[in-house]
PDB file of C-alpha atoms in Angstrom:
ATOM      1  CA  UNK A   1      91.245 122.788  70.226  1.00  0.00           C
ATOM      2  CA  UNK A   2      94.453 120.761  70.747  1.00  0.00           C
ATOM      3  CA  UNK A   3      96.046 120.954  74.142  1.00  0.00           C
ATOM      4  CA  UNK A   4      99.503 119.629  74.923  1.00  0.00           C
ATOM      5  CA  UNK A   5      99.946 118.272  78.424  1.00  0.00           C
ATOM      6  CA  UNK A   6     103.047 117.733  80.448  1.00  0.00           C
ATOM      7  CA  UNK A   7     102.634 114.332  81.996  1.00  0.00           C
ATOM      8  CA  UNK A   8     103.350 114.275  85.656  1.00  0.00           C
ATOM      9  CA  UNK A   9     103.962 111.388  88.092  1.00  0.00           C
ATOM     10  CA  UNK A  10     103.235 111.346  91.771  1.00  0.00           C
ATOM     11  CA  UNK A  11     102.050 109.193  94.651  1.00  0.00           C
ATOM     12  CA  UNK A  12      98.547 107.914  94.780  1.00  0.00           C
ATOM     13  CA  UNK A  13      98.822 108.616  98.532  1.00  0.00           C
ATOM     14  CA  UNK A  14      97.925 112.321  98.430  1.00  0.00           C
ATOM     15  CA  UNK A  15      95.471 114.674 100.018  1.00  0.00           C
ATOM     16  CA  UNK A  16      93.174 116.330  97.491  1.00  0.00           C
ATOM     17  CA  UNK A  17      91.227 119.483  98.109  1.00  0.00           C
ATOM     18  CA  UNK A  18      87.437 119.199  98.037  1.00  0.00           C
ATOM     19  CA  UNK A  19      87.429 121.678  95.138  1.00  0.00           C
ATOM     20  CA  UNK A  20      89.778 119.510  93.068  1.00  0.00           C
ATOM     21  CA  UNK A  21      87.713 116.412  93.780  1.00  0.00           C
ATOM     22  CA  UNK A  22      84.553 118.305  92.613  1.00  0.00           C
ATOM     23  CA  UNK A  23      86.445 119.439  89.534  1.00  0.00           C
ATOM     24  CA  UNK A  24      87.409 115.906  88.582  1.00  0.00           C
ATOM     25  CA  UNK A  25      83.959 114.449  89.336  1.00  0.00           C
ATOM     26  CA  UNK A  26      82.102 117.093  87.319  1.00  0.00           C
ATOM     27  CA  UNK A  27      84.652 117.408  84.522  1.00  0.00           C
ATOM     28  CA  UNK A  28      84.630 113.744  83.747  1.00  0.00           C
ATOM     29  CA  UNK A  29      81.003 114.216  82.591  1.00  0.00           C
ATOM     30  CA  UNK A  30      81.704 117.317  80.448  1.00  0.00           C
ATOM     31  CA  UNK A  31      82.907 116.405  76.950  1.00  0.00           C
ATOM     32  CA  UNK A  32      84.621 119.796  76.609  1.00  0.00           C
ATOM     33  CA  UNK A  33      86.681 119.517  79.806  1.00  0.00           C
ATOM     34  CA  UNK A  34      90.363 118.690  79.977  1.00  0.00           C
ATOM     35  CA  UNK A  35      89.958 115.614  82.226  1.00  0.00           C
ATOM     36  CA  UNK A  36      87.287 114.156  79.831  1.00  0.00           C
ATOM     37  CA  UNK A  37      89.341 114.874  76.720  1.00  0.00           C
ATOM     38  CA  UNK A  38      92.473 113.437  78.399  1.00  0.00           C
ATOM     39  CA  UNK A  39      90.632 110.200  79.349  1.00  0.00           C
ATOM     40  CA  UNK A  40      89.143 109.875  75.777  1.00  0.00           C
ATOM     41  CA  UNK A  41      92.539 110.440  74.183  1.00  0.00           C
ATOM     42  CA  UNK A  42      94.057 107.738  76.384  1.00  0.00           C
ATOM     43  CA  UNK A  43      91.277 105.376  75.401  1.00  0.00           C
ATOM     44  CA  UNK A  44      91.654 106.288  71.677  1.00  0.00           C
ATOM     45  CA  UNK A  45      95.409 105.535  71.835  1.00  0.00           C
ATOM     46  CA  UNK A  46      94.716 102.366  73.885  1.00  0.00           C
ATOM     47  CA  UNK A  47      97.031 103.593  76.553  1.00  0.00           C
ATOM     48  CA  UNK A  48      96.717 102.735  80.256  1.00  0.00           C
ATOM     49  CA  UNK A  49      97.489 105.379  82.817  1.00  0.00           C
ATOM     50  CA  UNK A  50      97.692 104.794  86.518  1.00  0.00           C
ATOM     51  CA  UNK A  51      96.273 107.018  89.230  1.00  0.00           C
ATOM     52  CA  UNK A  52      99.861 108.010  90.043  1.00  0.00           C
ATOM     53  CA  UNK A  53      99.988 109.743  86.643  1.00  0.00           C
ATOM     54  CA  UNK A  54      96.443 110.650  85.753  1.00  0.00           C
ATOM     55  CA  UNK A  55      95.609 112.729  88.863  1.00  0.00           C
ATOM     56  CA  UNK A  56      98.993 114.524  89.143  1.00  0.00           C
ATOM     57  CA  UNK A  57      98.861 115.361  85.412  1.00  0.00           C
ATOM     58  CA  UNK A  58      95.432 116.991  85.753  1.00  0.00           C
ATOM     59  CA  UNK A  59      96.493 118.791  88.974  1.00  0.00           C
ATOM     60  CA  UNK A  60      99.718 120.186  87.490  1.00  0.00           C
ATOM     61  CA  UNK A  61      98.035 121.271  84.224  1.00  0.00           C
ATOM     62  CA  UNK A  62      95.302 123.350  85.874  1.00  0.00           C
ATOM     63  CA  UNK A  63      96.237 126.979  86.716  1.00  0.00           C
ATOM     64  CA  UNK A  64      94.236 127.116  89.979  1.00  0.00           C
ATOM     65  CA  UNK A  65      95.068 123.685  91.326  1.00  0.00           C
ATOM     66  CA  UNK A  66      98.755 123.719  90.523  1.00  0.00           C
ATOM     67  CA  UNK A  67      99.078 126.384  93.170  1.00  0.00           C
ATOM     68  CA  UNK A  68      97.958 123.804  95.756  1.00  0.00           C
ATOM     69  CA  UNK A  69     100.967 121.578  95.044  1.00  0.00           C
ATOM     70  CA  UNK A  70     104.113 121.792  97.095  1.00  0.00           C
ATOM     71  CA  UNK A  71     107.135 123.210  95.302  1.00  0.00           C
ATOM     72  CA  UNK A  72     110.060 120.919  94.713  1.00  0.00           C
ATOM     73  CA  UNK A  73     113.318 122.548  95.742  1.00  0.00           C
ATOM     74  CA  UNK A  74     116.580 122.201  93.753  1.00  0.00           C
ATOM     75  CA  UNK A  75     117.766 119.567  96.144  1.00  0.00           C
ATOM     76  CA  UNK A  76     114.635 117.421  95.513  1.00  0.00           C
ATOM     77  CA  UNK A  77     112.985 118.190  98.855  1.00  0.00           C
ATOM     78  CA  UNK A  78     109.602 119.744  99.307  1.00  0.00           C
ATOM     79  CA  UNK A  79     109.067 123.323 100.337  1.00  0.00           C
ATOM     80  CA  UNK A  80     108.560 123.177 104.100  1.00  0.00           C
ATOM     81  CA  UNK A  81     106.129 126.015 104.497  1.00  0.00           C
ATOM     82  CA  UNK A  82     103.588 124.404 102.285  1.00  0.00           C
ATOM     83  CA  UNK A  83     101.857 122.915 105.342  1.00  0.00           C
ATOM     84  CA  UNK A  84     101.939 119.295 104.206  1.00  0.00           C
ATOM     85  CA  UNK A  85     102.951 116.529 106.547  1.00  0.00           C
ATOM     86  CA  UNK A  86     103.666 112.982 105.707  1.00  0.00           C
ATOM     87  CA  UNK A  87     100.524 110.896 105.385  1.00  0.00           C
ATOM     88  CA  UNK A  88     102.391 107.588 105.182  1.00  0.00           C
ATOM     89  CA  UNK A  89     105.785 106.147 105.806  1.00  0.00           C
ATOM     90  CA  UNK A  90     107.196 103.848 103.171  1.00  0.00           C
ATOM     91  CA  UNK A  91     110.715 102.807 102.252  1.00  0.00           C
ATOM     92  CA  UNK A  92     111.558 101.995  98.671  1.00  0.00           C
ATOM     93  CA  UNK A  93     114.358  99.613  97.909  1.00  0.00           C
ATOM     94  CA  UNK A  94     115.995  98.166  94.838  1.00  0.00           C
ATOM     95  CA  UNK A  95     116.642  94.819  96.445  1.00  0.00           C
ATOM     96  CA  UNK A  96     113.630  94.567  98.620  1.00  0.00           C
ATOM     97  CA  UNK A  97     112.651  91.184 100.020  1.00  0.00           C
ATOM     98  CA  UNK A  98     109.126  89.868  99.617  1.00  0.00           C
ATOM     99  CA  UNK A  99     107.322  88.851 102.847  1.00  0.00           C
ATOM    100  CA  UNK A 100     109.064  85.449 102.659  1.00  0.00           C
ATOM    101  CA  UNK A 101     112.588  87.025 102.486  1.00  0.00           C
ATOM    102  CA  UNK A 102     112.997  86.325  98.729  1.00  0.00           C
ATOM    103  CA  UNK A 103     114.870  88.915  96.768  1.00  0.00           C
ATOM    104  CA  UNK A 104     113.102  89.874  93.558  1.00  0.00           C
ATOM    105  CA  UNK A 105     115.136  88.853  90.472  1.00  0.00           C
ATOM    106  CA  UNK A 106     112.833  90.000  87.718  1.00  0.00           C
ATOM    107  CA  UNK A 107     111.905  93.622  87.004  1.00  0.00           C
ATOM    108  CA  UNK A 108     108.333  94.433  88.112  1.00  0.00           C
ATOM    109  CA  UNK A 109     108.324  98.167  87.399  1.00  0.00           C
ATOM    110  CA  UNK A 110     109.264  99.772  84.102  1.00  0.00           C
ATOM    111  CA  UNK A 111     111.405 102.821  84.148  1.00  0.00           C
ATOM    112  CA  UNK A 112     109.298 105.839  82.927  1.00  0.00           C
ATOM    113  CA  UNK A 113     110.654 107.347  79.716  1.00  0.00           C
ATOM    114  CA  UNK A 114     111.204 110.618  81.520  1.00  0.00           C
ATOM    115  CA  UNK A 115     113.868 108.880  83.677  1.00  0.00           C
ATOM    116  CA  UNK A 116     115.616 106.916  80.908  1.00  0.00           C
ATOM    117  CA  UNK A 117     118.460 109.388  80.740  1.00  0.00           C
ATOM    118  CA  UNK A 118     118.994 109.062  84.510  1.00  0.00           C
ATOM    119  CA  UNK A 119     118.528 105.345  85.036  1.00  0.00           C
ATOM    120  CA  UNK A 120     120.543 103.174  82.748  1.00  0.00           C
ATOM    121  CA  UNK A 121     118.428 100.041  82.918  1.00  0.00           C
ATOM    122  CA  UNK A 122     115.387  98.811  84.777  1.00  0.00           C
ATOM    123  CA  UNK A 123     116.034  97.337  88.183  1.00  0.00           C
ATOM    124  CA  UNK A 124     113.858  95.513  90.708  1.00  0.00           C
ATOM    125  CA  UNK A 125     112.279  98.251  92.701  1.00  0.00           C
ATOM    126  CA  UNK A 126     109.439  98.386  95.149  1.00  0.00           C
ATOM    127  CA  UNK A 127     108.212  98.955  98.669  1.00  0.00           C
ATOM    128  CA  UNK A 128     110.503  97.573 101.310  1.00  0.00           C
ATOM    129  CA  UNK A 129     108.843  95.542 104.100  1.00  0.00           C
ATOM    130  CA  UNK A 130     109.232  97.450 107.323  1.00  0.00           C
ATOM    131  CA  UNK A 131     110.445  95.981 110.555  1.00  0.00           C
ATOM    132  CA  UNK A 132     110.866  96.991 114.209  1.00  0.00           C
ATOM    133  CA  UNK A 133     114.167  98.582 113.266  1.00  0.00           C
ATOM    134  CA  UNK A 134     112.171 101.194 111.263  1.00  0.00           C
ATOM    135  CA  UNK A 135     110.102 102.266 114.269  1.00  0.00           C
ATOM    136  CA  UNK A 136     112.208 105.353 115.168  1.00  0.00           C
ATOM    137  CA  UNK A 137     112.000 106.678 111.538  1.00  0.00           C
ATOM    138  CA  UNK A 138     108.274 105.892 111.418  1.00  0.00           C
ATOM    139  CA  UNK A 139     107.710 107.915 114.607  1.00  0.00           C
ATOM    140  CA  UNK A 140     109.889 110.760 113.500  1.00  0.00           C
ATOM    141  CA  UNK A 141     108.067 110.992 110.123  1.00  0.00           C
ATOM    142  CA  UNK A 142     104.741 111.870 111.776  1.00  0.00           C
ATOM    143  CA  UNK A 143     103.007 109.614 109.282  1.00  0.00           C
ATOM    144  CA  UNK A 144      99.596 108.216 110.093  1.00  0.00           C
ATOM    145  CA  UNK A 145      99.898 105.167 107.812  1.00  0.00           C
ATOM    146  CA  UNK A 146     102.769 102.779 107.210  1.00  0.00           C
ATOM    147  CA  UNK A 147     103.397 100.537 104.211  1.00  0.00           C
ATOM    148  CA  UNK A 148     104.310  97.623 104.005  1.00  0.00           C
ATOM    149  CA  UNK A 149     104.536  95.160 106.883  1.00  0.00           C
ATOM    150  CA  UNK A 150     104.477  91.370 106.950  1.00  0.00           C
ATOM    151  CA  UNK A 151     103.949  89.201 110.009  1.00  0.00           C
ATOM    152  CA  UNK A 152     106.156  86.537 108.358  1.00  0.00           C
ATOM    153  CA  UNK A 153     109.029  88.987 108.049  1.00  0.00           C
ATOM    154  CA  UNK A 154     108.936  90.815 111.412  1.00  0.00           C
ATOM    155  CA  UNK A 155     106.161  89.836 113.768  1.00  0.00           C
ATOM    156  CA  UNK A 156     107.476  92.435 116.315  1.00  0.00           C
ATOM    157  CA  UNK A 157     106.182  95.388 114.315  1.00  0.00           C
ATOM    158  CA  UNK A 158     102.817  93.696 113.841  1.00  0.00           C
ATOM    159  CA  UNK A 159     102.584  92.867 117.519  1.00  0.00           C
ATOM    160  CA  UNK A 160     102.821  96.487 118.686  1.00  0.00           C
ATOM    161  CA  UNK A 161      99.925  97.571 116.439  1.00  0.00           C
ATOM    162  CA  UNK A 162      96.727  98.493 118.336  1.00  0.00           C
ATOM    163  CA  UNK A 163      94.817  95.379 117.294  1.00  0.00           C
ATOM    164  CA  UNK A 164      94.040  92.106 119.025  1.00  0.00           C
ATOM    165  CA  UNK A 165      95.068  89.946 116.091  1.00  0.00           C
ATOM    166  CA  UNK A 166      96.553  90.467 112.649  1.00  0.00           C
ATOM    167  CA  UNK A 167      93.172  89.878 110.933  1.00  0.00           C
ATOM    168  CA  UNK A 168      92.067  93.265 112.304  1.00  0.00           C
ATOM    169  CA  UNK A 169      94.811  95.165 110.401  1.00  0.00           C
ATOM    170  CA  UNK A 170      93.131  97.070 107.531  1.00  0.00           C
TER     171      UNK A 170
END
């Protein structure tokens, strides 16, 4: 039986239900399951797929588990009554500096084909290194993790973390 899948993209920072984790773990061993067949097809085609695509694709293409996903509203925001809160705070920026304050000149991330009609050409894009000036937004977000910080860029944010030295930061 041939199954056509809509490929989905999402964050690898997500909370998965125990039922979905069991589904993935057991299905990867069952040659008749969608996850197993999807994996085999990717291998056959010699295609790489990141966790940001593989897991959301399986989640969105399963009738039961797609009901656990938040709805995306017309304005691009998430449905508020879904009960999800931010698990991490991260800023993305086209002109992000690296931890040594260099601006990336060369593209590091390809534009997915699904966005080619929206984005004219690939641009440098990636996580922005947070500083003390982001503290209010971090606090307001309710997130329990932050990404990315660099002692070389803003030691103030590192210094307020509940660790004795930066080697203790996970």
